[in-house]
Coordinates of C-alpha atoms (C1' of nucleotides) in Angstrom, one line a residue:
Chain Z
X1 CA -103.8 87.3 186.8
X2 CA -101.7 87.8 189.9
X3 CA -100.1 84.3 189.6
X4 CA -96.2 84.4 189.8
X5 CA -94.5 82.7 187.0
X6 CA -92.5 79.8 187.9
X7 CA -89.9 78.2 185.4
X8 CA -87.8 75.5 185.4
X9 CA -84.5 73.9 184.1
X10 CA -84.6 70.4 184.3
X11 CA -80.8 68.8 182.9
X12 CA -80.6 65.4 183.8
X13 CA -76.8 64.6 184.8
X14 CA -75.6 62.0 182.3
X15 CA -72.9 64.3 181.1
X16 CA -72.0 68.7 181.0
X17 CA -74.4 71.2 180.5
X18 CA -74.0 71.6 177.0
X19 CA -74.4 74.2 175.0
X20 CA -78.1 73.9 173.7
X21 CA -78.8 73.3 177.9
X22 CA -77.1 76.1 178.5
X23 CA -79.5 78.3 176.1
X24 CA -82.7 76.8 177.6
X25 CA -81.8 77.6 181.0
X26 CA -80.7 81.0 179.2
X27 CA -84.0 81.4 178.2
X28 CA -85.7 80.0 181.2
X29 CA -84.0 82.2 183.6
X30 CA -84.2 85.4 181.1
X31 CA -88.4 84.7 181.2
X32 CA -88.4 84.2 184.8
X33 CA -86.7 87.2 185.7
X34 CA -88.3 89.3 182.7
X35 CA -91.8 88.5 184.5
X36 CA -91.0 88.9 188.0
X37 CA -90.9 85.5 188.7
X38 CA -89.0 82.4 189.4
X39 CA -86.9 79.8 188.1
X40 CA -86.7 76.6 189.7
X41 CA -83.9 73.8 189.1
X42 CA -84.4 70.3 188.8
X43 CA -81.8 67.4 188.5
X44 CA -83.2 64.9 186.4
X45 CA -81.6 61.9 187.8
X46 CA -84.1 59.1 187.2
X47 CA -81.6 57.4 185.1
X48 CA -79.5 55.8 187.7
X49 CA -77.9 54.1 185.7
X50 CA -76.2 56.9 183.8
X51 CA -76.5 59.7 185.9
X52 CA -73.0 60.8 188.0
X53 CA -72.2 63.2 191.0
X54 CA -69.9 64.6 188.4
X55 CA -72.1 65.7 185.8
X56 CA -74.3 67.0 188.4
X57 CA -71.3 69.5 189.5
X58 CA -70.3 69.7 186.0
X59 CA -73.9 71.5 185.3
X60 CA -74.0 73.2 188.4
X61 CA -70.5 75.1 187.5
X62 CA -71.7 75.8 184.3
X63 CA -74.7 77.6 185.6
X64 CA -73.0 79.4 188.1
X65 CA -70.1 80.5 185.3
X66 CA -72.9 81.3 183.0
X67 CA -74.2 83.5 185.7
X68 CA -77.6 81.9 185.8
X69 CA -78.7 81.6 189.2
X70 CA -81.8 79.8 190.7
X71 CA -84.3 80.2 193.2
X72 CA -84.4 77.7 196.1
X73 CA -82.5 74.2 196.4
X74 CA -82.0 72.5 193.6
X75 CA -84.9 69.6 193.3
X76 CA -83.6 65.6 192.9
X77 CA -86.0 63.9 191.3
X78 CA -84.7 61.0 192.7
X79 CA -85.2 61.8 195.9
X80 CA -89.1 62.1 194.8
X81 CA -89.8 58.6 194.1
X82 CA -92.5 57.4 197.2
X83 CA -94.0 60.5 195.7
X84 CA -94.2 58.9 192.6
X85 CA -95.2 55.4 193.2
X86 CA -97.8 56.9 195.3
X87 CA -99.6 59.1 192.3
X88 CA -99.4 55.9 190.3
X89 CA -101.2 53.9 193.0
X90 CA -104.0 56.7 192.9
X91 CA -104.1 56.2 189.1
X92 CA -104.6 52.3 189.5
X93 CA -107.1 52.7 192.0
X94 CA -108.7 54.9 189.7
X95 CA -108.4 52.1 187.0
X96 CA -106.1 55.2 185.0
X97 CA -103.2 52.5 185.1
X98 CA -102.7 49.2 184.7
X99 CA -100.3 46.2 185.4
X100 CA -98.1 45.1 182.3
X101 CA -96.6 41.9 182.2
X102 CA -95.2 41.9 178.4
X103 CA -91.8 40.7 177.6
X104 CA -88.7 42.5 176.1
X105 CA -89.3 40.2 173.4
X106 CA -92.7 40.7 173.1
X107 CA -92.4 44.9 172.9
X108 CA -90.2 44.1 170.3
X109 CA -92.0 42.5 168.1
X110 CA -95.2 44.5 168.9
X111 CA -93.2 47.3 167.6
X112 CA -92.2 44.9 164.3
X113 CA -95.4 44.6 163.5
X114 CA -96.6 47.5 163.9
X115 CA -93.9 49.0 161.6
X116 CA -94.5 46.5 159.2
X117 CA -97.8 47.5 159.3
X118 CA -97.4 51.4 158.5
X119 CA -98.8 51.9 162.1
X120 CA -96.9 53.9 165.0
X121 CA -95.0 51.6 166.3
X122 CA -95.4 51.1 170.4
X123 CA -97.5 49.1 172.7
X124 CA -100.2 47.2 171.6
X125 CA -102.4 47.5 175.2
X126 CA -102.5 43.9 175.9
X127 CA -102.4 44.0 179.1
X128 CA -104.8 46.8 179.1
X129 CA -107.9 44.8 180.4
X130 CA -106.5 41.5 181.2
X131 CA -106.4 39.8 184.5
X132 CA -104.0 39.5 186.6
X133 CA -104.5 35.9 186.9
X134 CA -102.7 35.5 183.6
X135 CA -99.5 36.5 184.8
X136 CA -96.5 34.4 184.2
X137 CA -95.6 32.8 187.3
X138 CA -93.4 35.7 189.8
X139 CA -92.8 37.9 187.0
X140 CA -92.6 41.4 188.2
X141 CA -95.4 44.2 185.9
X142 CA -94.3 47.2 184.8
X143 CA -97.1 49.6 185.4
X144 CA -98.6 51.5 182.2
X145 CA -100.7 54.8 181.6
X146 CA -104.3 53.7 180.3
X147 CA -104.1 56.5 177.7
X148 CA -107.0 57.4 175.3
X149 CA -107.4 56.0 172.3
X150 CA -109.6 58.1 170.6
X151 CA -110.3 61.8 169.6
X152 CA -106.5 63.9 169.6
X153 CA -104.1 65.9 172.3
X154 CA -103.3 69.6 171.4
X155 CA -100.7 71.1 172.6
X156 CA -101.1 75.1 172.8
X157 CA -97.2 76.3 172.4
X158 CA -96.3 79.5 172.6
X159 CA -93.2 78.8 170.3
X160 CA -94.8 75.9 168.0
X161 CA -98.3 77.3 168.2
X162 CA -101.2 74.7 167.8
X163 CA -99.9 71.2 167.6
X164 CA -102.5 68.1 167.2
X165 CA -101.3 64.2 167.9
X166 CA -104.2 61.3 167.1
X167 CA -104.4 59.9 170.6
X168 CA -104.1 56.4 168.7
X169 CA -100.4 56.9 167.6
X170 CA -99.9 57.8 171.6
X171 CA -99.2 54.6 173.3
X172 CA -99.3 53.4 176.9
X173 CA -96.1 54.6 178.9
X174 CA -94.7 52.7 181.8
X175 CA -95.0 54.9 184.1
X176 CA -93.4 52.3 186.7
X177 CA -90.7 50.0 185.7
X178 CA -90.8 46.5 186.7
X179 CA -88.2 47.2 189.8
X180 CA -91.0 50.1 190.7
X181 CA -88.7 52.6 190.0
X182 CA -90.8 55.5 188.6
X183 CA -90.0 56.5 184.3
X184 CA -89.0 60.3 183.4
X185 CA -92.4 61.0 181.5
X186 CA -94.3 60.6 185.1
X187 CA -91.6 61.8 187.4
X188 CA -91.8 65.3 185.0
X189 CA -95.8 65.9 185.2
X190 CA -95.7 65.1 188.8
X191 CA -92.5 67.2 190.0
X192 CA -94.0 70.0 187.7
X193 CA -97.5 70.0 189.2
X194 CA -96.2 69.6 192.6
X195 CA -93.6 72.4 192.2
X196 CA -96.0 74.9 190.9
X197 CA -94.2 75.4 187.3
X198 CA -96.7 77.5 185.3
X199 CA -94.3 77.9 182.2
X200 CA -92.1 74.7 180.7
X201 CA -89.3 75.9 178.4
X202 CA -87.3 73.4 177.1
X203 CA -86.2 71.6 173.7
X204 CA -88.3 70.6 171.1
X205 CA -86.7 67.5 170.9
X206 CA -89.9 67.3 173.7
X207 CA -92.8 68.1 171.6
X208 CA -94.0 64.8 171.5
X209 CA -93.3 64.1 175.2
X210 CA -95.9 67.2 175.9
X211 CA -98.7 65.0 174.7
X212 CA -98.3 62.6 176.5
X213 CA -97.5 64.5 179.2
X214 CA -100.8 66.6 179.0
X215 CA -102.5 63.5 178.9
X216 CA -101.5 62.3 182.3
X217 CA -102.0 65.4 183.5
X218 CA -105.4 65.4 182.2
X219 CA -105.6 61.6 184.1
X220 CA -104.9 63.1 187.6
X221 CA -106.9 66.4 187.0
X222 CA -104.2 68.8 187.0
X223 CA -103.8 71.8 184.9
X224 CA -101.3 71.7 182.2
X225 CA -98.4 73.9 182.3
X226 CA -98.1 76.4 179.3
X227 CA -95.6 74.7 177.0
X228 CA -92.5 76.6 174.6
X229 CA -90.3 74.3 172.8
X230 CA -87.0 75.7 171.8
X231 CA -85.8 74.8 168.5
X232 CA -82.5 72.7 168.8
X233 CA -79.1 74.5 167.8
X234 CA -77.1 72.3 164.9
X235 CA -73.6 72.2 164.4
X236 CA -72.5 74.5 161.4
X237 CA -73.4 71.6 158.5
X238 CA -76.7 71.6 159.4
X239 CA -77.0 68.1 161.6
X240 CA -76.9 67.5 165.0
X241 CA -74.8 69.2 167.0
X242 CA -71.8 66.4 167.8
X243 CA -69.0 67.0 170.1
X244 CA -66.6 67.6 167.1
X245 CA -68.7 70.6 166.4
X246 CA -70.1 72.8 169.6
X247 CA -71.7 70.3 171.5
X248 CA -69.0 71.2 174.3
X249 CA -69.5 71.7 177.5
X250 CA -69.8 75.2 178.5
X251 CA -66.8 74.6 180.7
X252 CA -65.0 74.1 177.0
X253 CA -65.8 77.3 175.8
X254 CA -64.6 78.9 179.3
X255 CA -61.3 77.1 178.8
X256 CA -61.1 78.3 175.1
X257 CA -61.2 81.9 176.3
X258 CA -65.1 83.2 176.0
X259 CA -66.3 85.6 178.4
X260 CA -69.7 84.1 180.3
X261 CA -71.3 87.9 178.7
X262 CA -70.5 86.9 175.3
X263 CA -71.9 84.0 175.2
X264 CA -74.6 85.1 176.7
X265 CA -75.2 87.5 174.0
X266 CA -74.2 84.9 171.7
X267 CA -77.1 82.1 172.7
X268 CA -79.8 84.8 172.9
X269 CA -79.5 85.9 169.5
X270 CA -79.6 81.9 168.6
X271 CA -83.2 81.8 168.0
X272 CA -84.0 84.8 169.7
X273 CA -84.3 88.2 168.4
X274 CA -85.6 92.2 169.3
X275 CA -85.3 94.0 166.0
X276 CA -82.0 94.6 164.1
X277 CA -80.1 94.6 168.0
X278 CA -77.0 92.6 167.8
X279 CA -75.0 93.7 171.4
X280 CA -77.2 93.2 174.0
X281 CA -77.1 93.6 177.6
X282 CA -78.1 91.5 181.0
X283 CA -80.9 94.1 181.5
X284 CA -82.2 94.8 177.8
X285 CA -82.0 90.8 177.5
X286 CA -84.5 90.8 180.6
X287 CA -86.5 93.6 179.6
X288 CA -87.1 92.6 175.7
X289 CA -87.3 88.9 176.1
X290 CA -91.2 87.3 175.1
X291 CA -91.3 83.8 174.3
X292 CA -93.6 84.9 171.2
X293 CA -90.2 86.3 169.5
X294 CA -88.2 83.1 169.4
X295 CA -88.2 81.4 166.1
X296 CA -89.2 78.1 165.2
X297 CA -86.6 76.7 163.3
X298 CA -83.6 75.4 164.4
X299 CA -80.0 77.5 164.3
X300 CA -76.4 76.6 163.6
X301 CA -74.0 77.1 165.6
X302 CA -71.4 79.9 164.3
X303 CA -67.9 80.2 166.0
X304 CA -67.0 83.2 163.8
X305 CA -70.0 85.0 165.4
X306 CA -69.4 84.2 169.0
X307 CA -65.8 85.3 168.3
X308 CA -66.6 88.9 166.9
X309 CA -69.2 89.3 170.0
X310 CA -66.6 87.9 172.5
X311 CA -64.2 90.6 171.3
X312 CA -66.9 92.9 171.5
X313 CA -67.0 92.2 175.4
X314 CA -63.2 92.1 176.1
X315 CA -62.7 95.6 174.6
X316 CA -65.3 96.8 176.5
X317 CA -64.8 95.5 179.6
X318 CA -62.5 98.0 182.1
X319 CA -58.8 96.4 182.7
X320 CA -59.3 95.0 185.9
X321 CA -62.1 93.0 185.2
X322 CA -60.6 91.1 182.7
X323 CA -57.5 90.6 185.3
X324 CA -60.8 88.6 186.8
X325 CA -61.4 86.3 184.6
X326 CA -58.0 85.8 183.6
X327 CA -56.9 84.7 187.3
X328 CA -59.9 82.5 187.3
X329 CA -59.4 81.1 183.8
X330 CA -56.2 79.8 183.9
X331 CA -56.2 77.5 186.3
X332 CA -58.7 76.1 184.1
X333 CA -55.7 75.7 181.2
X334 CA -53.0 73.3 180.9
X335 CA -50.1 73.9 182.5
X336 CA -51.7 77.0 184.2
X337 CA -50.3 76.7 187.7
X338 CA -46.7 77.1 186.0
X339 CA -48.4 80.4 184.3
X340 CA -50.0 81.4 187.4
X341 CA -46.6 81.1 189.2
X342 CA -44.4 83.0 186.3
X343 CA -47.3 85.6 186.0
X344 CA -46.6 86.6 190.2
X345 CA -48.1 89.5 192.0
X346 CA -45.9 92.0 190.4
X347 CA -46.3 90.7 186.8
X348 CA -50.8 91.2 187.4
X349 CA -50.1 95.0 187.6
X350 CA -47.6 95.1 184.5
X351 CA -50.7 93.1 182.8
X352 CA -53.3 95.5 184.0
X353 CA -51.1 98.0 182.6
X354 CA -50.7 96.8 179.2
X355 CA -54.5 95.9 179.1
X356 CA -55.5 98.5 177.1
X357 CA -53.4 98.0 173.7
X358 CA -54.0 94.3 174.8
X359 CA -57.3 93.5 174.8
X360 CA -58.1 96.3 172.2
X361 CA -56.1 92.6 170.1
X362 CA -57.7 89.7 171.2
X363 CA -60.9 88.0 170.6
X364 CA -60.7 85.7 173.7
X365 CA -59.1 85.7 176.8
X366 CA -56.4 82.8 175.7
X367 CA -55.2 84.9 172.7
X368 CA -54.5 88.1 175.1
X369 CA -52.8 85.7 177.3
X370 CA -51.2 84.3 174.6
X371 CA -50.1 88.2 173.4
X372 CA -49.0 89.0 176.5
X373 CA -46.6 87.0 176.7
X374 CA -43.8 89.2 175.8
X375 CA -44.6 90.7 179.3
X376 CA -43.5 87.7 180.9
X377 CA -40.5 86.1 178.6
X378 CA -37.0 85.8 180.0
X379 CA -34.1 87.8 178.4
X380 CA -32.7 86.7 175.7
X381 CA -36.2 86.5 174.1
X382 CA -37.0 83.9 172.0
X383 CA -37.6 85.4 168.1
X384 CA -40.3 83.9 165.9
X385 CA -39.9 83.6 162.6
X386 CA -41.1 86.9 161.7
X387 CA -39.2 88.9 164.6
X388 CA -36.1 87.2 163.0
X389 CA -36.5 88.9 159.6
X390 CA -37.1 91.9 161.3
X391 CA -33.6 91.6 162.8
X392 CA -31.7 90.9 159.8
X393 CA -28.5 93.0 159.5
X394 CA -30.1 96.3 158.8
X395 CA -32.8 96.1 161.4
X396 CA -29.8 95.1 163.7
X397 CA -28.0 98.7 162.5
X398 CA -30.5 100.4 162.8
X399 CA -31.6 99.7 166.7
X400 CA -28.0 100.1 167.2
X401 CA -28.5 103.8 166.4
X402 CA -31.4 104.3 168.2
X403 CA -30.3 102.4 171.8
X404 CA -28.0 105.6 172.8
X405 CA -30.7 108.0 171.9
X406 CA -33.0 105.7 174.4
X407 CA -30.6 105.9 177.2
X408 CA -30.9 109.4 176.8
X409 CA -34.2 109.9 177.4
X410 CA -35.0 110.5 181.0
X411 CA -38.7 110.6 181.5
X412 CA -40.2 106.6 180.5
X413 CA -43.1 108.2 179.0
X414 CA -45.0 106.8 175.7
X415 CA -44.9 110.6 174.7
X416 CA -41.9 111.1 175.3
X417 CA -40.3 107.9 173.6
X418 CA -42.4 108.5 170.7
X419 CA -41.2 112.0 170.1
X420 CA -37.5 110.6 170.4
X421 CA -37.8 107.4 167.9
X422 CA -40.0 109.8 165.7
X423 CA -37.1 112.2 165.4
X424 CA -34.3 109.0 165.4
X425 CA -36.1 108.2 162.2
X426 CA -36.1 111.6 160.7
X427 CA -32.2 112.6 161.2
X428 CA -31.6 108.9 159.9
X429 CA -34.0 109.9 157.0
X430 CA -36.2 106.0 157.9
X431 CA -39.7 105.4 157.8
X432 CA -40.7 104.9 161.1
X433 CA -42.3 101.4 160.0
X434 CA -38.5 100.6 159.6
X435 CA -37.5 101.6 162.8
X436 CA -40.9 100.4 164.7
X437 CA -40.5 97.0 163.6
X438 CA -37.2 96.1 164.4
X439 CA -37.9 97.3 167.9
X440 CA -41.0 96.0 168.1
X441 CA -39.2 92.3 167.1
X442 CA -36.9 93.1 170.2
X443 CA -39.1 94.1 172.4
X444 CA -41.9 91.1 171.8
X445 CA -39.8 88.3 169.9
X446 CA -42.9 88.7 167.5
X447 CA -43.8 91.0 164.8
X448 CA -47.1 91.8 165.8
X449 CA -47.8 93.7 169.3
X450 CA -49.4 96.5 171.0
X451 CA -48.2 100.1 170.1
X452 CA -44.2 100.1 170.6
X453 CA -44.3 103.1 172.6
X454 CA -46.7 101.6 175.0
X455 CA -44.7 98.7 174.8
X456 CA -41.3 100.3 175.7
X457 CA -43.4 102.0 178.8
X458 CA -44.6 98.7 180.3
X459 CA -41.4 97.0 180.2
X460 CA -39.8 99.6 182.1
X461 CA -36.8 101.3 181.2
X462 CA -33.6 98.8 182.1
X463 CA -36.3 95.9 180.5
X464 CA -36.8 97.6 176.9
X465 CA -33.1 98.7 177.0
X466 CA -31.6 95.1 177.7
X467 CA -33.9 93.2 175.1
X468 CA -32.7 95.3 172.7
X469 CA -28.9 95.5 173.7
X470 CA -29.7 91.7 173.2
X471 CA -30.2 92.0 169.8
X472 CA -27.6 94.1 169.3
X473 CA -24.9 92.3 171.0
X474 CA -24.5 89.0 168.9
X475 CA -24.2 91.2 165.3
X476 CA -21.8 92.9 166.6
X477 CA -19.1 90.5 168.3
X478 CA -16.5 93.1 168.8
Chain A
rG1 C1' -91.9 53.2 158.0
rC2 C1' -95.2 56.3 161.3
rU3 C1' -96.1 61.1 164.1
rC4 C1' -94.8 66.1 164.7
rC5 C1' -91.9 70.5 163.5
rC6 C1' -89.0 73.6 160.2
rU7 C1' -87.4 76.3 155.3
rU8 C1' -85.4 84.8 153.8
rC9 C1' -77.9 86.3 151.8
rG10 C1' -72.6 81.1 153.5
rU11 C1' -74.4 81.9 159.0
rC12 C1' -77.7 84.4 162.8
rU13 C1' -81.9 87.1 161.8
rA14 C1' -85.6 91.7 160.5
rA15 C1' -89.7 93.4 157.9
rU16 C1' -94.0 93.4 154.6
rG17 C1' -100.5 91.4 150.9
rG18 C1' -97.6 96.5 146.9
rU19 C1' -90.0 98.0 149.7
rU20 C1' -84.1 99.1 145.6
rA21 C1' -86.3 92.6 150.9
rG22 C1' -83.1 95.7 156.1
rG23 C1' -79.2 94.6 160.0
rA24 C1' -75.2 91.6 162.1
rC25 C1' -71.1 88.0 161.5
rG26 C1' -68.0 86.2 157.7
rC27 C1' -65.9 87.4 152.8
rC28 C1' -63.9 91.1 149.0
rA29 C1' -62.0 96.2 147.9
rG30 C1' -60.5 101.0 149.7
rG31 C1' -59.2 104.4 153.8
rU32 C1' -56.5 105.1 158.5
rU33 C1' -51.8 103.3 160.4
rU34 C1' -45.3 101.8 163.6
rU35 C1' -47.2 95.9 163.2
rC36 C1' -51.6 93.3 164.2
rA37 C1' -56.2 94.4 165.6
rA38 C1' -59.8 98.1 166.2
rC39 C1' -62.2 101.8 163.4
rC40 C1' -64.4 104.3 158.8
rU41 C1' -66.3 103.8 153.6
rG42 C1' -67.9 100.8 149.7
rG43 C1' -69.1 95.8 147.4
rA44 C1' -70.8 90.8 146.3
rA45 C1' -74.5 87.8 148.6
rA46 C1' -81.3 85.4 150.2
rC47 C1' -87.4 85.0 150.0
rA48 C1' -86.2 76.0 148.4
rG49 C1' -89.5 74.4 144.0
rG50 C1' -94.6 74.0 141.9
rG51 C1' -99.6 75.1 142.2
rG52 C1' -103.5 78.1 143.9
rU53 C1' -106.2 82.7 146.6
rU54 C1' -105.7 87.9 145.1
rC55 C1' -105.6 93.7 141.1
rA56 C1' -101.0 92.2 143.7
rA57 C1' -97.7 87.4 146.9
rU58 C1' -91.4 86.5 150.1
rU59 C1' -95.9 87.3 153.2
rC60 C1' -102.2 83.4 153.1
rC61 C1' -103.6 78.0 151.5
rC62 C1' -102.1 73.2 149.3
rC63 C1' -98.5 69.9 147.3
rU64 C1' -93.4 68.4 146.4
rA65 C1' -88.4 68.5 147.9
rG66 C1' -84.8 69.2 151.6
rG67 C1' -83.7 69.4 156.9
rG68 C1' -84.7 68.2 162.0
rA69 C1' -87.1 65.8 166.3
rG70 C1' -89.7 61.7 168.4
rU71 C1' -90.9 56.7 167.9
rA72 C1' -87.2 52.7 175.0
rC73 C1' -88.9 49.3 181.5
rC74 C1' -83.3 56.9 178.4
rA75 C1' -84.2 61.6 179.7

RNA sequence: GCUCCCUUCGUCUAAUGGUUAGGACGCCAGGUUUUCAACCUGGAAACAGGGGUUCAAUUCCCCUAGGGAGUACCA
C-alpha cells in the first residue's frame, strides 16, 4: 500500500473556472497534498467547437489566484487523440466496438420510442452485429462501445457509497465520432489510465458517466480508479447555480474584493466539514481533509457567509499584506489605473498606515478601498449627505473652537490629540460624540471612519488642519 | 418519462438507538463606544410526512412528497 495517490482536475475550457470547479480542484488538490501525493491537471478540450485559448487562461489564473498549484504540465487532451483512435482500434479488433452508421434522425427517434415506451431512452444497438455491407453508400460510422447488456455496474464511491445501474438502461457510447475525432467519455478513461490517476474527484453531475466509464475500463482490462462525486453547490433558492447567483467566475469574486484564503475557507466548509471548526487554515485543511467527511447532499451558496469569513481574513492579515492584494486587485477594477496613479508611492505608506482602523471596517478588499478614500480626496472634500448634517451651523462653531487648540498642539500624536479634543470638549462642557463627529465629517467628507484621532494622525498635521479650516471658512464669510 | 442521488434551525453543518438535538453565518435584544465596524452577553430558530423494526427512533428499513443530476456524434 506504497502507491502514491495521484488526483486530477479535469475543467474543460468552454468558459471560467467557476465556482463549483473551483471547489473540486479545492478538494482535489487538498486530498492530494493531505496524502503525500499528486494532483495532475487536465484541459478537457475535446470540444473544439466550444473550447477557447481564453477560457483555458481564464482557468489557469483562477487556479493560480486560488493558490492551487499542480504537479507537472498541464495535460491537453486534445493533443491525445492518435492515442485515442488507437485504444479504439484495439477495442474493434477485439470485437469490444463496433461501426455505427445510424442517422441523426434515426437516434432521434430511437430515443422517441424508447421514451414513449417507459424505457431509457438511448441507442437501440442496431448496428451492433450488422455488417458492414449494409452501409449506406460513403457514409462515414461513428464507432460505438459494445457495452453489456445484462447483469449491473456498481460503482464503489467514497462520497455516494454503493451505487448500482442495470447495464440495460446503459447504452452504447460513440466512442469515435463520425470525423474520428475521439468523445469525452473515452478520451477520460484513457487519459486517466494512462496518467496513473488512482483517485477521481469531481461532480456528481458525473455519477452516471462513472458507469459507463467503469465499463470501458473493464473492456480494456484496466483497473478502475476509486471514484468521489462532489455534491453540486446551488444558488441560494435552491436551483442551479446561474450566473445571476454565484456561478461567477472566480476572477468575479477577486474583483468583488475576496481574499483567495477566504474563499478558500469558504468552499471547504461547502460540503465539507471537521467538527464544529468554522476558521480553518491551509495546513489544518490539509491535515483534517478525508473524502469520507464530505456530505452528500448538495449546498447553497451563501454570500453573507463568505463575507463574515472574508472579514475574518482581512482583520487578520498583517498591514502589508493586504497592501498585496490591494496593488494586485485594482488593476483588476474599473477605472483602476486612474486609482493606481492617484494612490502613488507616497499615498501606499499613508494606506499601510491607516490599515489598522481600516481593515479592522471592511469585509472585502473594495469596501476598505472604498473607506480609504478620505486618504486620497482633494481639498475641499466632497461631504455626503451625512457629513453635511454633521456640519450644520453648530458643528461648524464648534470645530471653529477646537482648530486653535489643534494648532497648538506640537507633537502629531493620537495620544496626544485625544487628550486635547477630550479636554476642548470638557471646558466647552460637549459630549465628545458632538465634537468627534463634526471632525470626523471634515476630516472624511463621511460620517462613518476609523478612530478620529488616528485619523487626524494619518493625514498629517497641515492635512487635518486645512480640511477643517475648509469647513470653517465658508460659515464664516467675514 | 426512465436511471441515479439527496432531505437536521433561513443558510453551512455537528452529534446520537435514550441529549434541554450542538456550533457557525444571518436575524433580534442588550452591553461597550467619538461614528461605523469589531468585540462581549442573551434570544428566537431544525430532525420533510407516513408506516414499520425496537423497551426506545432524528439516528435502521420501506413508502410518499419535495429537491437535484444524468438521459447528445457536449464535457
Amino acid at each position: 500500500m506504497t502507491e502514491t495517490i495521484i488526483t486530477r482536475f479535469a475543467p474543460s475550457p468552454t468558459g471560467y473556472l467557476h465556482i463549483g470547479g473551483a471547489r473540486t480542484a479545492l478538494f482535489n488538490w487538498l486530498y492530494a497534498k493531505a496524502m503525500g501525493g499528486k494532483m495532475l491537471l487536465r484541459i478537457e478540450d475535446t470540444d473544439q467547437a466550444r473550447s477557447t485559448e481564453g477560457a483555458i487562461l481564464a482557468i489557469l489564473d483562477g487556479l493560480r489566484w486560488l493558490d492551487l498549484d499542480w504537479d507537472g504540465e498541464p495535460v491537453y487532451q486534445l493533443s491525445r487523440a492518435e492515442r485515442h483512435r488507437e485504444v479504439v482500434e484495439t477495442l474493434i479488433a477485439e470485437g469490444k466496438a463496433y461501426r455505427c452508421y445510424a442517422t441523426r434522425e434515426e437516434l432521434q427517434a430511437m430515443r422517441d420510442t424508447a421514451r414513449a415506451e417507459g424505457r431509457a431512452p438511448g441507442y437501440d444497438g442496431a448496428w451492433r452485429d450488422r455488417d458492414h455491407s449494409d452501409a449506406p453508400e460513403g457514409a462515414q460510422p461513428a464507432i460505438r462501445f459494445k457495452a453489456p447488456r445484462e447483469g449491473e455496474t456498481v460503482i464503489e464511491d467514497r462520497v455516494q457509497g454503493t451505487v448500482t445501474f442495470a447495464n440495460k438502461d446503459l447504452d452504447d457510447l460513440i466512442l469515435l465520432r463520425s470525423d474520428g475525432s475521439p468523445t469525452y467519455m473515452l478520451s477520460v478513461v484513457v487519459d486517466d489510465h494512462d496518467m496513473g490517476i488512482t483517485h477521481v474527484i469531481r461532480g456528481d453531475d458525473h455519477l452516471t458517466n462513472a458507469a459507463r466509464q467503469a465499463q470501458i475500463f473493464k473492456a480494456l482490462g484496466w483497473e478502475t480508479p476509486i471514484y468521489a462525486h462532489v455534491p453540486l453547490i446551488h444558488g441560494p433558492d435552491g436551483a442551479k447555480l446561474s450566473k445571476r447567483h454565484g456561478a461567477l467566475g472566480v476572477e468575479a469574486y477577486r474583483e468583488m474584493g475576496y481574499l483567495p484564503s477566504a474563499l478558500r475557507n469558504y468552499l471547504v466548509r461547502l460540503g465539507w466539514s471537521h467538527g464544529d471548526d468554522e476558521i480553518i487554515s491551509s495546513e489544518d485543511m490539509i491535515s483534517w481533509f478525508d473524502l469520507d467527511a464530505i456530505g452528500r447532499s448538495a449546498a447553497r451558496f451563501d454570500f453573507a457567509k463568505l463575507e463574515n469569513l472574508n472579514g475574518h481574513y482581512l482583520r487578520t492579515m498583517p498591514d502589508a499584506e493586504i497592501v498585496g492584494h490591494l496593488k494586485t486587485l485594482i488593476p483588476h477594477l474599473p477605472d483602476g489605473e486612474v486609482l493606481m496613479e492617484r494612490i502613488g508611492e507616497e499615498g501606499w505608506k499613508n494606506f499601510e498606515r491607516a490599515m489598522p482602523g481600516l481593515k479592522e471596517r471592511a469585509k472585502t478588499l473594495v469596501e476598505l478601498l472604498d473607506s480609504a478614500a478620505y486618504l486620497f480626496a482633494m481639498r475641499p472634500l466632497e461631504l455626503d449627505d451625512k457629513a453635511k448634517k454633521q456640519l450644520d451651523d453648530v458643528g461648524v462653531e464648534t470645530l471653529a473652537g477646537l482648530l486653535p487648540k489643534l494648532k497648538n498642539v506640537e507633537t502629531w500624536t493620537p495620544e496626544i490629540l485625544e487628550y486635547c479634543v477630550r479636554e476642548f470638549a470638557e471646558t466647552t462642557d460637549r459630549k465628545l460624540g458632538k465634537v468627534a463627529q463634526p471632525l470626523r465629517a471634515a476630516l472624511t467628507g463621511r460620517a462613518t471612519s476609523p478612530g478620529i484621532f488616528d485619523v487626524l494622525e494619518v493625514l498629517g498635521r497641515e492635512e487635518a488642519l486645512g480640511r477643517i479650516a475648509d469647513q470653517i471658512r465658508p460659515a464664516q464669510p467675514d
